PDB file of C-alpha atoms in Angstrom:
ATOM      1  CA  MET A   1      13.239  -9.472 -48.164  1.00 52.00           C
ATOM      2  CA  ARG A   2      16.016  -7.424 -49.614  1.00 61.00           C
ATOM      3  CA  ARG A   3      15.520  -4.696 -52.223  1.00 70.00           C
ATOM      4  CA  VAL A   4      14.871  -6.716 -55.520  1.00 71.00           C
ATOM      5  CA  GLU A   5      17.093  -5.909 -58.677  1.00 76.00           C
ATOM      6  CA  TRP A   6      14.978  -6.734 -61.725  1.00 75.00           C
ATOM      7  CA  ALA A   7      16.976  -8.403 -64.737  1.00 75.00           C
ATOM      8  CA  SER A   8      14.204  -7.070 -67.053  1.00 78.00           C
ATOM      9  CA  PRO A   9      10.714  -5.846 -67.195  1.00 80.00           C
ATOM     10  CA  GLN A  10       9.404  -9.457 -68.117  1.00 77.00           C
ATOM     11  CA  GLN A  11      11.300 -10.724 -64.817  1.00 77.00           C
ATOM     12  CA  ARG A  12       9.531  -8.053 -62.829  1.00 77.00           C
ATOM     13  CA  GLU A  13       6.052  -8.892 -64.359  1.00 77.00           C
ATOM     14  CA  PHE A  14       6.590 -12.618 -63.922  1.00 74.00           C
ATOM     15  CA  ALA A  15       7.511 -12.197 -60.136  1.00 75.00           C
ATOM     16  CA  LEU A  16       4.703  -9.769 -59.341  1.00 76.00           C
ATOM     17  CA  SER A  17       2.060 -11.812 -61.053  1.00 76.00           C
ATOM     18  CA  GLY A  18      -0.504 -13.940 -59.201  1.00 71.00           C
ATOM     19  CA  PRO A  19      -0.279 -17.708 -57.957  1.00 69.00           C
ATOM     20  CA  HIS A  20      -1.191 -19.543 -61.044  1.00 71.00           C
ATOM     21  CA  PRO A  21       1.109 -22.302 -62.373  1.00 72.00           C
ATOM     22  CA  THR A  22       4.002 -20.883 -64.387  1.00 72.00           C
ATOM     23  CA  LEU A  23       6.456 -22.518 -66.901  1.00 73.00           C
ATOM     24  CA  MET A  24       9.684 -20.461 -67.323  1.00 73.00           C
ATOM     25  CA  LEU A  25      11.728 -20.643 -70.393  1.00 76.00           C
ATOM     26  CA  GLY A  26      14.951 -18.818 -71.174  1.00 78.00           C
ATOM     27  CA  GLY A  27      18.790 -18.987 -71.812  1.00 82.00           C
ATOM     28  CA  TYR A  28      21.517 -19.679 -69.455  1.00 81.00           C
ATOM     29  CA  GLY A  29      22.091 -16.718 -67.277  1.00 77.00           C
ATOM     30  CA  SER A  30      18.599 -14.902 -67.846  1.00 77.00           C
ATOM     31  CA  ALA A  31      17.807 -14.942 -64.355  1.00 76.00           C
ATOM     32  CA  LYS A  32      15.037 -17.519 -64.252  1.00 80.00           C
ATOM     33  CA  THR A  33      16.108 -18.889 -60.787  1.00 84.00           C
ATOM     34  CA  TYR A  34      16.197 -15.522 -59.101  1.00 83.00           C
ATOM     35  CA  GLY A  35      12.842 -14.425 -60.538  1.00 83.00           C
ATOM     36  CA  ALA A  36      11.120 -17.634 -59.499  1.00 84.00           C
ATOM     37  CA  CYS A  37      12.696 -17.497 -56.007  1.00 86.00           C
ATOM     38  CA  VAL A  38      11.445 -13.702 -55.734  1.00 86.00           C
ATOM     39  CA  LYS A  39       8.087 -14.699 -56.723  1.00 87.00           C
ATOM     40  CA  LEU A  40       7.893 -17.817 -54.445  1.00 89.00           C
ATOM     41  CA  HIS A  41       9.155 -15.891 -51.379  1.00 90.00           C
ATOM     42  CA  ARG A  42       6.215 -13.293 -52.128  1.00 87.00           C
ATOM     43  CA  LEU A  43       3.592 -15.874 -52.513  1.00 89.00           C
ATOM     44  CA  MET A  44       4.606 -17.993 -49.367  1.00 92.00           C
ATOM     45  CA  SER A  45       4.411 -14.804 -47.462  1.00 90.00           C
ATOM     46  CA  LYS A  46       1.124 -13.867 -48.611  1.00 90.00           C
ATOM     47  CA  TYR A  47      -0.509 -17.258 -48.216  1.00 93.00           C
ATOM     48  CA  PRO A  48       0.118 -18.757 -44.810  1.00 96.00           C
ATOM     49  CA  GLU A  49      -0.021 -22.490 -44.634  1.00 97.00           C
ATOM     50  CA  SER A  50       0.256 -22.914 -48.482  1.00 95.00           C
ATOM     51  CA  ARG A  51       2.188 -25.681 -50.338  1.00 96.00           C
ATOM     52  CA  TRP A  52       4.481 -24.959 -53.197  1.00 93.00           C
ATOM     53  CA  ALA A  53       6.949 -27.002 -55.477  1.00 92.00           C
ATOM     54  CA  ILE A  54       9.589 -25.984 -57.700  1.00 89.00           C
ATOM     55  CA  ILE A  55      10.391 -28.776 -60.148  1.00 89.00           C
ATOM     56  CA  ARG A  56      13.477 -29.126 -62.492  1.00 88.00           C
ATOM     57  CA  ARG A  57      14.245 -31.981 -64.876  1.00 91.00           C
ATOM     58  CA  VAL A  58      17.469 -32.989 -63.008  1.00 91.00           C
ATOM     59  CA  HIS A  59      17.615 -33.068 -59.254  1.00 91.00           C
ATOM     60  CA  ARG A  60      21.298 -32.083 -59.044  1.00 91.00           C
ATOM     61  CA  HIS A  61      20.545 -28.978 -60.940  1.00 88.00           C
ATOM     62  CA  ILE A  62      17.968 -27.869 -58.295  1.00 90.00           C
ATOM     63  CA  LYS A  63      20.248 -28.460 -55.482  1.00 90.00           C
ATOM     64  CA  ALA A  64      23.169 -26.526 -57.180  1.00 90.00           C
ATOM     65  CA  THR A  65      21.190 -23.681 -58.378  1.00 87.00           C
ATOM     66  CA  THR A  66      17.714 -23.257 -57.081  1.00 90.00           C
ATOM     67  CA  MET A  67      18.045 -24.171 -53.479  1.00 94.00           C
ATOM     68  CA  VAL A  68      21.180 -22.094 -53.248  1.00 93.00           C
ATOM     69  CA  THR A  69      19.497 -18.954 -54.533  1.00 91.00           C
ATOM     70  CA  PHE A  70      16.412 -19.523 -52.351  1.00 92.00           C
ATOM     71  CA  ASP A  71      18.561 -20.137 -49.222  1.00 94.00           C
ATOM     72  CA  GLN A  72      20.523 -16.890 -49.961  1.00 91.00           C
ATOM     73  CA  MET A  73      17.407 -14.952 -50.308  1.00 87.00           C
ATOM     74  CA  THR A  74      15.703 -16.170 -47.261  1.00 90.00           C
ATOM     75  CA  PRO A  75      16.025 -14.187 -44.154  1.00 89.00           C
ATOM     76  CA  SER A  76      16.773 -16.557 -40.977  1.00 89.00           C
ATOM     77  CA  GLU A  77      13.731 -14.963 -39.036  1.00 92.00           C
ATOM     78  CA  VAL A  78      11.166 -16.193 -41.608  1.00 93.00           C
ATOM     79  CA  LEU A  79      12.382 -19.507 -41.762  1.00 94.00           C
ATOM     80  CA  ARG A  80      11.008 -22.346 -39.323  1.00 96.00           C
ATOM     81  CA  SER A  81      12.669 -25.272 -40.907  1.00 96.00           C
ATOM     82  CA  ARG A  82      15.199 -26.219 -43.610  1.00 94.00           C
ATOM     83  CA  ASN A  83      15.501 -30.009 -44.404  1.00 95.00           C
ATOM     84  CA  ASP A  84      18.332 -30.884 -47.047  1.00 90.00           C
ATOM     85  CA  GLN A  85      17.353 -34.513 -47.222  1.00 89.00           C
ATOM     86  CA  ASP A  86      13.895 -34.141 -48.298  1.00 91.00           C
ATOM     87  CA  GLY A  87      14.337 -30.621 -50.142  1.00 93.00           C
ATOM     88  CA  THR A  88      11.975 -28.758 -48.057  1.00 96.00           C
ATOM     89  CA  ARG A  89      11.920 -25.360 -46.526  1.00 97.00           C
ATOM     90  CA  GLU A  90       9.245 -24.064 -44.235  1.00 97.00           C
ATOM     91  CA  PHE A  91       8.328 -20.511 -43.322  1.00 96.00           C
ATOM     92  CA  MET A  92       7.294 -19.406 -39.779  1.00 97.00           C
ATOM     93  CA  ASN A  93       3.727 -18.797 -41.250  1.00 97.00           C
ATOM     94  CA  GLY A  94       3.558 -22.639 -42.003  1.00 97.00           C
ATOM     95  CA  SER A  95       4.021 -22.103 -45.822  1.00 97.00           C
ATOM     96  CA  ARG A  96       6.205 -24.901 -47.135  1.00 97.00           C
ATOM     97  CA  VAL A  97       8.198 -25.219 -50.520  1.00 97.00           C
ATOM     98  CA  HIS A  98       9.198 -28.665 -51.932  1.00 96.00           C
ATOM     99  CA  PHE A  99      12.234 -28.730 -54.385  1.00 95.00           C
ATOM    100  CA  LEU A 100      11.843 -31.750 -56.795  1.00 94.00           C
ATOM    101  CA  GLY A 101      13.792 -33.196 -59.667  1.00 93.00           C
ATOM    102  CA  LEU A 102      11.926 -35.233 -62.263  1.00 93.00           C
ATOM    103  CA  ASP A 103      14.845 -37.780 -62.442  1.00 90.00           C
ATOM    104  CA  THR A 104      14.332 -38.935 -58.778  1.00 81.00           C
TER     105      THR A 104
END
């Protein structure tokens, strides 16, 4: 993964914290998506064969923002598969993330 540019001390603290469930709140442009993707990359790499989910209220928002950011941050050599139909990404170590919208 590339060098991380932290938007704030809170973002850094969040991204480097453990794998416990997390709810993120913040205004538009507060780097929630970026921080979540940094944390997810770190945890998917640390825990092989793990399963993760990023959930947003509206499915089209997750496709337009979160999945785009995640894909831009993911080096091709760590990615085993990418399925845009079912919203999954799988790392070479078997870890998998599902991007879900509550409205679908």
